[in-house]
PDB file of C-alpha atoms in Angstrom:
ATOM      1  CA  UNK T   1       7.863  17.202   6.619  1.00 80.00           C
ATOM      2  CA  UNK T   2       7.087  14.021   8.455  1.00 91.00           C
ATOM      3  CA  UNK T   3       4.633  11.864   6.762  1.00 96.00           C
ATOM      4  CA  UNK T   4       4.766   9.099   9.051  1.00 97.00           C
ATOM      5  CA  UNK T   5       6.370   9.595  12.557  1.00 97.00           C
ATOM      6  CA  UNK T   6       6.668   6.643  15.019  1.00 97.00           C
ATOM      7  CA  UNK T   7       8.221   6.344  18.154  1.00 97.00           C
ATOM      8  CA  UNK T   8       8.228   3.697  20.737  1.00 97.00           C
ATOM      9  CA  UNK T   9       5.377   1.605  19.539  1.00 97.00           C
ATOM     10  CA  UNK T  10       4.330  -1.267  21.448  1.00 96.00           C
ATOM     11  CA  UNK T  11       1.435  -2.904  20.368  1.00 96.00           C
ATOM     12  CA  UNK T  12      -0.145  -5.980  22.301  1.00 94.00           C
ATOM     13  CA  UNK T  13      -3.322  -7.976  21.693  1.00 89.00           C
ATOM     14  CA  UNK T  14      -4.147  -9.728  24.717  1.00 88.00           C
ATOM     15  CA  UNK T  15      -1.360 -11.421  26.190  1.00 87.00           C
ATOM     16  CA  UNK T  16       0.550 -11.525  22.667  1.00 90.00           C
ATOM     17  CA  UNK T  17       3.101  -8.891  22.598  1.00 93.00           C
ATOM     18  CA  UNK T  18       3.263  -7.923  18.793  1.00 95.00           C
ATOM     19  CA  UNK T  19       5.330  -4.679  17.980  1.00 97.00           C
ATOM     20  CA  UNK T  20       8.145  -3.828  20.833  1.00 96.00           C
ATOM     21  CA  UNK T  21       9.446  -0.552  20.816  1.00 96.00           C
ATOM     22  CA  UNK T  22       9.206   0.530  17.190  1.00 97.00           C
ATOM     23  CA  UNK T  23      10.741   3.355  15.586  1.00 97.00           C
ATOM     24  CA  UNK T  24       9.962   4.995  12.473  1.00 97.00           C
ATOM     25  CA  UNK T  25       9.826   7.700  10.066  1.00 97.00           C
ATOM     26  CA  UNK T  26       8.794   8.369   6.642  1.00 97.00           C
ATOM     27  CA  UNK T  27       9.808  12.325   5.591  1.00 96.00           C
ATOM     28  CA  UNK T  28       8.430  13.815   2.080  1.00 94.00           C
ATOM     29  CA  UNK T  29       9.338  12.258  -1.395  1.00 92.00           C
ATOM     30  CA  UNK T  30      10.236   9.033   0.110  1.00 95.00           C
ATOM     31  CA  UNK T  31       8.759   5.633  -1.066  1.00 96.00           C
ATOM     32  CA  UNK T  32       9.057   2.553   1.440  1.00 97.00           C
ATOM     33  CA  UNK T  33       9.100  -0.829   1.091  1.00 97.00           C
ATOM     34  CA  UNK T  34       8.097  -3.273   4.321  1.00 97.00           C
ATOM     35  CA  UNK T  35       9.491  -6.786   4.537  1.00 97.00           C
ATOM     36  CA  UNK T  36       9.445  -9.457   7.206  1.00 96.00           C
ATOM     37  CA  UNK T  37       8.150 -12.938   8.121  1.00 96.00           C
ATOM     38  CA  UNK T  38       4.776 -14.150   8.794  1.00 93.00           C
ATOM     39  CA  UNK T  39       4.086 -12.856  12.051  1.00 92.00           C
ATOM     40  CA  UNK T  40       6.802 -10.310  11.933  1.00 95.00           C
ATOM     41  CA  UNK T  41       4.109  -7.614  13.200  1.00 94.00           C
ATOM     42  CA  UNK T  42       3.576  -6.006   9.737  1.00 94.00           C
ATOM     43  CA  UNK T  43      -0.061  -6.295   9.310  1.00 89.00           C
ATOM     44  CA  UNK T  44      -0.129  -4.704  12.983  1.00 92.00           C
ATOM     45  CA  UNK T  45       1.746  -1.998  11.665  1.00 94.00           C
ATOM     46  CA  UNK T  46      -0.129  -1.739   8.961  1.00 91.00           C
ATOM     47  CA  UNK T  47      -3.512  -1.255  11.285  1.00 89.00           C
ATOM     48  CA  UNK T  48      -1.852   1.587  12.812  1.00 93.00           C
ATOM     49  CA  UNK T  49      -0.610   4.013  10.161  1.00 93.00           C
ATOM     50  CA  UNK T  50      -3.742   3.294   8.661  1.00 89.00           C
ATOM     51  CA  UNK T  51      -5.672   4.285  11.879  1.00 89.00           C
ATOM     52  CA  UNK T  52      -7.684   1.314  12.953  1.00 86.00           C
ATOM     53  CA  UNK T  53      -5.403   0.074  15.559  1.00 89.00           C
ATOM     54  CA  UNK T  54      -3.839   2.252  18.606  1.00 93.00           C
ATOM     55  CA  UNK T  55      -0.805   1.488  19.383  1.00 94.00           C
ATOM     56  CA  UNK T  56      -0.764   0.463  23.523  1.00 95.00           C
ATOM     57  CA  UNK T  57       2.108   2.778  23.988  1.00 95.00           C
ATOM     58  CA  UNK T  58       4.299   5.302  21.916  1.00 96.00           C
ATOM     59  CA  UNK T  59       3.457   7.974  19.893  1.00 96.00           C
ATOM     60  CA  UNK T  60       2.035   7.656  16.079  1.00 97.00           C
ATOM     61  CA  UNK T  61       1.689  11.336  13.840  1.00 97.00           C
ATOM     62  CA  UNK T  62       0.636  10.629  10.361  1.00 96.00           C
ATOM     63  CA  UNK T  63       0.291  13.607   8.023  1.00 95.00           C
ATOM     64  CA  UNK T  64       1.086  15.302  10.690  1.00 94.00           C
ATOM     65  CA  UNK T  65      -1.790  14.307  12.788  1.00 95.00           C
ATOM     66  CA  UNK T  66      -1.091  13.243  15.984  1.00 95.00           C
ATOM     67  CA  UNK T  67      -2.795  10.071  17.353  1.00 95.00           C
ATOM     68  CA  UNK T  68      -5.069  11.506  20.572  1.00 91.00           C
ATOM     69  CA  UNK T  69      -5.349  14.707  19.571  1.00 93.00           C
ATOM     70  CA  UNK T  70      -7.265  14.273  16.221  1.00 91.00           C
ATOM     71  CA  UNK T  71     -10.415  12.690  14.955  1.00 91.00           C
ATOM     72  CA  UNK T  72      -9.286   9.672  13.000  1.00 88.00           C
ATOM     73  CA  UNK T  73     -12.129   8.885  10.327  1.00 83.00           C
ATOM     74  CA  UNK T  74     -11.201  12.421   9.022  1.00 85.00           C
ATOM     75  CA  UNK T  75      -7.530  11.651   8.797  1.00 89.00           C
ATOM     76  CA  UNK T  76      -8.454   7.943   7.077  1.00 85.00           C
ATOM     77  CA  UNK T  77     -10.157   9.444   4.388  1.00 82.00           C
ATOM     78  CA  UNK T  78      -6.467  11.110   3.315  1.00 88.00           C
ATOM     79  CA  UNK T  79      -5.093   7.552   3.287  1.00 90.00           C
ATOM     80  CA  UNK T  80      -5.518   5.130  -0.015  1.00 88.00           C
ATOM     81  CA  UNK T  81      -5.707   1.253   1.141  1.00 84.00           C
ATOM     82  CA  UNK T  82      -5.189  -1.700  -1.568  1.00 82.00           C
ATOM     83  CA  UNK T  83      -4.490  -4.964  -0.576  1.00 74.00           C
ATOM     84  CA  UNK T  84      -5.091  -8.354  -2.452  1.00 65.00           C
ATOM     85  CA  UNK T  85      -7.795  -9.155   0.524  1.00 59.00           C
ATOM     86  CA  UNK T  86     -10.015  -6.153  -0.981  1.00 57.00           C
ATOM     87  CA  UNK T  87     -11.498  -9.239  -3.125  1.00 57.00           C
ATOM     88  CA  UNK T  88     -13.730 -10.465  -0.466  1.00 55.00           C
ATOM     89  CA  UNK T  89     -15.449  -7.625  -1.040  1.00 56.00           C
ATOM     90  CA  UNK T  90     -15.849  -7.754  -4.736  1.00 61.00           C
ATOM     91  CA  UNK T  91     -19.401  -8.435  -4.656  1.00 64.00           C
ATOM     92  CA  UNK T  92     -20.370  -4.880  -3.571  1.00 72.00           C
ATOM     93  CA  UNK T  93     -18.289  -4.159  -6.831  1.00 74.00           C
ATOM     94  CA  UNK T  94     -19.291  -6.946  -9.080  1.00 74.00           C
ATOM     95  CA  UNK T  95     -22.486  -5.213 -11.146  1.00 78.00           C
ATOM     96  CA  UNK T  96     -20.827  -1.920 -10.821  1.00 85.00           C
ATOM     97  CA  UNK T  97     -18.691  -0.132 -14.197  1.00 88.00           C
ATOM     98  CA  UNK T  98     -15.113   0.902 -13.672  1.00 90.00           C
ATOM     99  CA  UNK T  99     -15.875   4.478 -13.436  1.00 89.00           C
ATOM    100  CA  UNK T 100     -18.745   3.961 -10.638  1.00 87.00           C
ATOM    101  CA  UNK T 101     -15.547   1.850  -8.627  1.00 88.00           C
ATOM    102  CA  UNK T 102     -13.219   3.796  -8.939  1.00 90.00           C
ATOM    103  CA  UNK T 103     -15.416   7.125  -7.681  1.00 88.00           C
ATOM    104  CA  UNK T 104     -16.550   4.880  -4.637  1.00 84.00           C
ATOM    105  CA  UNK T 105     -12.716   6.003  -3.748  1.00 82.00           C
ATOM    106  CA  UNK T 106     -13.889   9.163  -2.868  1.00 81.00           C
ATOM    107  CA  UNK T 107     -16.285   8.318  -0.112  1.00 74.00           C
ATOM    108  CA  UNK T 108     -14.212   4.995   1.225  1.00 66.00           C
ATOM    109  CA  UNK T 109     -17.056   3.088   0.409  1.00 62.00           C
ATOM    110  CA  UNK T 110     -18.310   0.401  -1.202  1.00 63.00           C
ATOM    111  CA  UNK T 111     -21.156   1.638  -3.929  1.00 62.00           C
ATOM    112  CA  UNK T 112     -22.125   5.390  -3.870  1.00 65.00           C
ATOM    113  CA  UNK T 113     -24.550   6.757  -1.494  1.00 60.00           C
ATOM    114  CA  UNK T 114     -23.332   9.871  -2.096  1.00 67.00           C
ATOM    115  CA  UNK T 115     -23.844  12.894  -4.769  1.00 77.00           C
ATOM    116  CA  UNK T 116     -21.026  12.714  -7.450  1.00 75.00           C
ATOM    117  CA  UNK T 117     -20.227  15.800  -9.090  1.00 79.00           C
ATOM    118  CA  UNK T 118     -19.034  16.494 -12.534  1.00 84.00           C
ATOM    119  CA  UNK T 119     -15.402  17.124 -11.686  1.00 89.00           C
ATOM    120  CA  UNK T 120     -15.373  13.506 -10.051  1.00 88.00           C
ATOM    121  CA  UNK T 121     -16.282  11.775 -13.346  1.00 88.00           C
ATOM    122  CA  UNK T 122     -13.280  13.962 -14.703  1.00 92.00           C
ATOM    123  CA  UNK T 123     -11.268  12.882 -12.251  1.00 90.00           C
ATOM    124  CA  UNK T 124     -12.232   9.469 -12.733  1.00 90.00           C
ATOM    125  CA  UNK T 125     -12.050   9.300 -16.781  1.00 91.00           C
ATOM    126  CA  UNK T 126      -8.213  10.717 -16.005  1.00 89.00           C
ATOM    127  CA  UNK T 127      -7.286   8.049 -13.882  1.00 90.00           C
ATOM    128  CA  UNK T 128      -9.093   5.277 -16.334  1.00 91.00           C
ATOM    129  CA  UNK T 129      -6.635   6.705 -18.834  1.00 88.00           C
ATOM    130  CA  UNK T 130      -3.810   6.824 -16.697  1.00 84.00           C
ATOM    131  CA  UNK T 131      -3.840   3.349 -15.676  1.00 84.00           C
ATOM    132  CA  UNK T 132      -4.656   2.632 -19.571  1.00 85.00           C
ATOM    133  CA  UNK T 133      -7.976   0.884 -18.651  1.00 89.00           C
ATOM    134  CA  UNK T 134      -9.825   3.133 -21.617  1.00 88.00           C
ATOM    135  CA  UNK T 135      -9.981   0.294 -23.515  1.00 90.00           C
ATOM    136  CA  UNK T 136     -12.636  -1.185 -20.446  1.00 89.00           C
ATOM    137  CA  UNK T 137     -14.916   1.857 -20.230  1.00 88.00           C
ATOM    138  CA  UNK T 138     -18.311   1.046 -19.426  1.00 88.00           C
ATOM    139  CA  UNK T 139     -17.075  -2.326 -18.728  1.00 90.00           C
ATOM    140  CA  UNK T 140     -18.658  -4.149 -15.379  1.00 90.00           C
ATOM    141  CA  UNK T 141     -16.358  -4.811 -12.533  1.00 86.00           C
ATOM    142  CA  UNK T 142     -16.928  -8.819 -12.473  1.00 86.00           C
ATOM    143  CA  UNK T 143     -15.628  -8.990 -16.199  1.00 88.00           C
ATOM    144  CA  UNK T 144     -11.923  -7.866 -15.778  1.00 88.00           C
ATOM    145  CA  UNK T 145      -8.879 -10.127 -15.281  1.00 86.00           C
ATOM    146  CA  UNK T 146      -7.514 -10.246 -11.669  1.00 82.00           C
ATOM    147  CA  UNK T 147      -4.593  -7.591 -12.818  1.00 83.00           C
ATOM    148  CA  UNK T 148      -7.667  -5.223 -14.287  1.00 88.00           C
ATOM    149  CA  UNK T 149      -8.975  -5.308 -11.166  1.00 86.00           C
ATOM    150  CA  UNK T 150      -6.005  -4.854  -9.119  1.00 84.00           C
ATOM    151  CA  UNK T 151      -5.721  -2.015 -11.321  1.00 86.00           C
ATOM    152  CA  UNK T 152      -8.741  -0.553 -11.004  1.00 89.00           C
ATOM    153  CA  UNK T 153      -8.517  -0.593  -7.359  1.00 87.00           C
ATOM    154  CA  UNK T 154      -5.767   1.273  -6.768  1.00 86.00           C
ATOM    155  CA  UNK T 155      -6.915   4.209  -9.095  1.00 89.00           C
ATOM    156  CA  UNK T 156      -9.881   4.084  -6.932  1.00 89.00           C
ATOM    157  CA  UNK T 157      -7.898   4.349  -4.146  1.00 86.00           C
ATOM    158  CA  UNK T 158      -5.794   7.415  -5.640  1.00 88.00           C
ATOM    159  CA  UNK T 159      -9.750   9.037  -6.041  1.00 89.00           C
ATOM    160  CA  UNK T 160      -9.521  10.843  -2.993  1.00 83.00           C
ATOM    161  CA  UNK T 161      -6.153  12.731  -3.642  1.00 86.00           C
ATOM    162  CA  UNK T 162      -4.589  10.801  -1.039  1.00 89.00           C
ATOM    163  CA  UNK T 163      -1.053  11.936   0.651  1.00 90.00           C
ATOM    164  CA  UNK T 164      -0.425   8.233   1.551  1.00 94.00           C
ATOM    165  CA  UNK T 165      -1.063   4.294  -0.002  1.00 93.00           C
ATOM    166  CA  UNK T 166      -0.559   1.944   1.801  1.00 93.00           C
ATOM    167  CA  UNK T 167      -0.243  -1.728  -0.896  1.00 92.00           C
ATOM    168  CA  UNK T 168      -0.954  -4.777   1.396  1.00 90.00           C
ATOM    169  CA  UNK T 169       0.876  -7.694  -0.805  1.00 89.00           C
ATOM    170  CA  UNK T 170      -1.179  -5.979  -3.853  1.00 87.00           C
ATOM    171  CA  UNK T 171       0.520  -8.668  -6.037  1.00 88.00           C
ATOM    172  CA  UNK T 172      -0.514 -11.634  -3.975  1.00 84.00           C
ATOM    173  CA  UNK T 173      -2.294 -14.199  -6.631  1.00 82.00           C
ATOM    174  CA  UNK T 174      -1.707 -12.254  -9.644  1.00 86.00           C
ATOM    175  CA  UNK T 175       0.388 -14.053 -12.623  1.00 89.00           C
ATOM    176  CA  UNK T 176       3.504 -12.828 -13.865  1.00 91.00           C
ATOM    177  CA  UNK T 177       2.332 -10.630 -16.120  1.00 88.00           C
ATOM    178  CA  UNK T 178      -0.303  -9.346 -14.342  1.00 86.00           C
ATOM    179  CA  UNK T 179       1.891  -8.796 -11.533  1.00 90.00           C
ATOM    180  CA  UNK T 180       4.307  -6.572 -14.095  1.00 89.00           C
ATOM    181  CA  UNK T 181       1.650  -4.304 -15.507  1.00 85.00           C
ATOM    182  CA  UNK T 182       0.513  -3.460 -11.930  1.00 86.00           C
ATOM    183  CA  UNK T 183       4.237  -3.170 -10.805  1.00 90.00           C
ATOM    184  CA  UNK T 184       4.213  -0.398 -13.785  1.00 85.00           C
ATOM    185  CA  UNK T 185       1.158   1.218 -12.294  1.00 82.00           C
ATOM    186  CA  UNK T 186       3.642   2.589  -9.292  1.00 85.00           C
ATOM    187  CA  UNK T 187       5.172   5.038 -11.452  1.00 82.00           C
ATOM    188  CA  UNK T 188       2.141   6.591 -12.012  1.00 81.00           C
ATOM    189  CA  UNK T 189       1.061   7.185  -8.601  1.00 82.00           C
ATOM    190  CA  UNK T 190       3.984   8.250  -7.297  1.00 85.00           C
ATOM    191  CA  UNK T 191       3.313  10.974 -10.224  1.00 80.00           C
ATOM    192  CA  UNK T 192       0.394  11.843  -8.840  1.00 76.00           C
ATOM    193  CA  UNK T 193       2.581  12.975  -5.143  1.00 83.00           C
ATOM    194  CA  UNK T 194       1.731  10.019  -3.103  1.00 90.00           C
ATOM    195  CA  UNK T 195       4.058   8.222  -0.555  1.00 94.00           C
ATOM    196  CA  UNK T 196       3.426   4.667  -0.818  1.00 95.00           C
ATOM    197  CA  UNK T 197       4.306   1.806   1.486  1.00 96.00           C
ATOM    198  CA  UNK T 198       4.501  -1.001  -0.269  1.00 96.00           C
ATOM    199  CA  UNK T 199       4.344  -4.471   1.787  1.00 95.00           C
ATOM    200  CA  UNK T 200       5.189  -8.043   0.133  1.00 93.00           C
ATOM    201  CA  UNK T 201       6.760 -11.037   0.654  1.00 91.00           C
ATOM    202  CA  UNK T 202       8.646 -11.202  -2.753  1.00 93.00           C
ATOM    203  CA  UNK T 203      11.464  -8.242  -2.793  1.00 95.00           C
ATOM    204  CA  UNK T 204      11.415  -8.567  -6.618  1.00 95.00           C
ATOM    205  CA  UNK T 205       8.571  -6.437  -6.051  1.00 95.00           C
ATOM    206  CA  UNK T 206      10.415  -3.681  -4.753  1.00 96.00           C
ATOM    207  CA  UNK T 207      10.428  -1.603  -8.348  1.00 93.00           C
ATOM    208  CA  UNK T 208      12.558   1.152  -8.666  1.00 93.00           C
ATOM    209  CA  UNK T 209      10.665   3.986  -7.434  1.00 93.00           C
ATOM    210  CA  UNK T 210      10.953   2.488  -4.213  1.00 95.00           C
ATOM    211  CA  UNK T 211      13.183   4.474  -2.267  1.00 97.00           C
ATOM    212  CA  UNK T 212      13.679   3.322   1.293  1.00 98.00           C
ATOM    213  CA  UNK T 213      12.873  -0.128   3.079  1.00 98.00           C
ATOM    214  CA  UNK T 214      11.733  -1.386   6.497  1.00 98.00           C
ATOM    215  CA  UNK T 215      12.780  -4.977   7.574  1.00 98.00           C
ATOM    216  CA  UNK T 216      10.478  -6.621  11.017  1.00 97.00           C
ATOM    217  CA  UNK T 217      11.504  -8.903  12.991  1.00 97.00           C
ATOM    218  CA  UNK T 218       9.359 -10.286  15.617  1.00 96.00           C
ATOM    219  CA  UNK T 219       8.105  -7.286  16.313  1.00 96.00           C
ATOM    220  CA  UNK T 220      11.168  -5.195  16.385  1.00 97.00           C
ATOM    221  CA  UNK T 221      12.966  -3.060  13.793  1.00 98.00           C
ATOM    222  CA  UNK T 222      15.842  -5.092  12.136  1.00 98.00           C
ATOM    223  CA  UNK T 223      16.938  -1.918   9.848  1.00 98.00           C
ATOM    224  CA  UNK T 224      14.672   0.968   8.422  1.00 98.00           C
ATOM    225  CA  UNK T 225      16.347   3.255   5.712  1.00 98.00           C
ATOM    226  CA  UNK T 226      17.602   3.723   2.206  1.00 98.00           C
ATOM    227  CA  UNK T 227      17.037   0.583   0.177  1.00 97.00           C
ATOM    228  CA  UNK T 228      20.815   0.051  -0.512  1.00 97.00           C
ATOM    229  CA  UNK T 229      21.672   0.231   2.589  1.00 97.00           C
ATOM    230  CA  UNK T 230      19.454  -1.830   3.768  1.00 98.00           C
ATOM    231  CA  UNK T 231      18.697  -4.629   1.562  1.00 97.00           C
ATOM    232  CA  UNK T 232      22.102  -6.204   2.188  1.00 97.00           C
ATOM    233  CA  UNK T 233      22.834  -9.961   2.343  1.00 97.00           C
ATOM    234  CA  UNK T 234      23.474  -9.866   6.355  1.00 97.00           C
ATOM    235  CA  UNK T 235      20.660  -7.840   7.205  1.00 98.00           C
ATOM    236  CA  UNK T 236      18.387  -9.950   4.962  1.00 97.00           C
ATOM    237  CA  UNK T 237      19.361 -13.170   6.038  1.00 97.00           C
ATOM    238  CA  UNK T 238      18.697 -12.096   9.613  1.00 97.00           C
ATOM    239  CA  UNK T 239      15.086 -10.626   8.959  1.00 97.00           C
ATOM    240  CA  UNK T 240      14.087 -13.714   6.868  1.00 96.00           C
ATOM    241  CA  UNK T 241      16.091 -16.449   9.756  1.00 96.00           C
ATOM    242  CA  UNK T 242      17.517 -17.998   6.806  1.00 96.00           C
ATOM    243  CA  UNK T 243      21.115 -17.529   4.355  1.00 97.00           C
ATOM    244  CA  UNK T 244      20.331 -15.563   1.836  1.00 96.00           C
ATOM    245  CA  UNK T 245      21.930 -13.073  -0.942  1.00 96.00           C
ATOM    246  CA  UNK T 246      20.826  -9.933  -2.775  1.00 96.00           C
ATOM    247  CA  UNK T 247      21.506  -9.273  -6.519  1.00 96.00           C
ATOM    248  CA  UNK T 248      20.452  -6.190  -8.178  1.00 96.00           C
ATOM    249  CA  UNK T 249      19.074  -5.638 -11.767  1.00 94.00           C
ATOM    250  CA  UNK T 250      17.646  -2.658 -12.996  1.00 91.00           C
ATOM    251  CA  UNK T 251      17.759  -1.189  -9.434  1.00 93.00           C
ATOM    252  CA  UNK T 252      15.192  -3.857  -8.962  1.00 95.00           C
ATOM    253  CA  UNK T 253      16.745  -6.822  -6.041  1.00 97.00           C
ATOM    254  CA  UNK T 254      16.004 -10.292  -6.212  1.00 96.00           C
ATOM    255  CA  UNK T 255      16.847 -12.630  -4.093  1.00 95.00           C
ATOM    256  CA  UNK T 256      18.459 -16.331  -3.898  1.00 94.00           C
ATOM    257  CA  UNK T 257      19.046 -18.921  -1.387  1.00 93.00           C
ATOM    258  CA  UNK T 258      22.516 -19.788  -0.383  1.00 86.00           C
TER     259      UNK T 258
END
C-alpha cells in the first residue's frame, strides 16, 4: 500500500519555479528521511503531503487519497505535524497542563473547544507514559525544558492515531541532550504504526529506524530510496554542492568535510 504517491510534481509560486518534475513514493513500513539545501524545495514539499499546498501539476495520493477527488481537511486530520516553528504558537499552550496539550492533538487545534471523552484522557495518560513525561503530570506547558516540550508535542501529534508524521527539523535549537532523548522518542512512534518523514539539516539525525531517504536538489530529485543506497559520499556531495563523506556508526551516518 502506497502511503505517499507522487508523480510529476511541479510546484511554482509566482514566477519562481520550486519543485520540477518530482517523483515519489513512500509504500507501508517504510520510514524516510528528507535532506537538501536551503531552498532545495523541501518545505514546498512538505506543504503538499501535508495538504496545504497543490501542487500546479502532477498527481499527489496520500493515504490513498487522491488530491481532486477528496476533501482535504478530512484527510489532514490523519496526518501528525511537528516542527521546531510550532513554538510561535506556544502561547495558546503556555497556561495549559501536558495532558490538556497533548489532547488538543485530537482536534488539530490549539486549546479544546471540543468535548473530550474518557477514553481520550486514557489515551493521553498512555502517551504521557510512553514518552516518560509521568514525572510532569499536571505540570503547565510554559514550565518544561525545550526537549519536554518537543516531546510533548509530538505525543500530541500521535493523539489522533495518525497514519503519517511529518518532523519539520524537530531538533532545530534543542541541545545535545535534548536533541538525544527526542531522537529516542522515534522508536516509540514508529511502535505505535506511523510512517514518519523526518526532515533536517544534520544527517546525524537520521536514527536507525529510519529506513529510506530523499535527497532535493533545486527542486529536483537527486536520489530517493533505501538509506544505504542512498546516503553515499557522491550522491551527498552533489545534493549538499560541496565534498563530502559518509561514515556510519550504529547504523546512524554522520558526516565530514573533505
Amino acid at each position: 500500500m502506497s502511503i505517499i504517491k507522487i508523480e510529476d510534481v511541479y510546484f511554482r509560486r509566482g514566477d519562481n519555479q520550486i519543485l520540477q518534475g518530482v517523483d515519489w513514493e513512500i509504500t507501508e513500513g517504510q520510514q524516510w528521511g528528507m535532506l537538501g539545501l536551503n531552498g532545495s524545495g523541501k518545505t514546498s514539499l512538505l506543504s503538499i503531503i501535508s495538504t496545504y499546498e497543490i501542487p500546479s501539476s502532477g498527481e499527489v495520493e496520500v493515504l490513498g487519497k487522491r488530491f481532486g477527488s477528496t476533501y482535504l481537511p478530512e484527510l489532514r486530520k490523519k496526518i501528525g505535524f511537528v516542527s521546531s516553528s510550532l513554538e510561535k504558537f506556544s502561547d495558546f499552550f503556555w497556561g495549559e497542563t501536558i495532558e490538556r496539550v497533548i489532547i488538543s492533538g485530537k482536534f488539530a487545534s490549539f486549546g479544546i473547544y471540543e468535548k473530550v471523552l474518557d477514553e481520550d484522557w486514557v489515551r493521553a495518560d498512555y502517551l504521557v507514559k510512553e514518552f516518560r513525561l509521568d514525572h510532569l503530570e499536571g505540570k503547565r506547558f510554559r514550565v518544561l525544558s525545550e526537549g519536554e516540550k518537543r516531546r510533548v508535542l509530538i505525543a500530541r501529534a500521535l493523539m489522533g492515531n495518525p497514519d503519517l508524521l511529518i518532523l519539520d527539523e524537530p531538533c532545530s535549537g534543542l541541545d545535545i541532550l535534548a536533541r538525544e532523548q527526542f531522537l529516542e522518542a522515534l522508536e516509540i512512534a514508529t511502535k505505535n504504526h506511523v510512517h514518519l518523514v523526518y526532515v533536517t539539516h544534520h544527517i546525524e539525525e537520521l536514527v536507525a529506524e529510519m529506513t529510506h531517504v530523499l535527497l532535493l536538489k533545486e527542486g529536483k530529485v537527486v536520489a530517493a530510496g533505501p538509506k544505504y543506497e542512498v546516503l553515499t559520499d557522491d550522491l551527498l556531495s552533489e545534493t549538499y554542492q560541496v565534498p563530502v563523506s559518509i561514515e556510519w556508526r550504529a547504523d546512524r551516518p554522520y558526516l565530514s568535510i573533505k
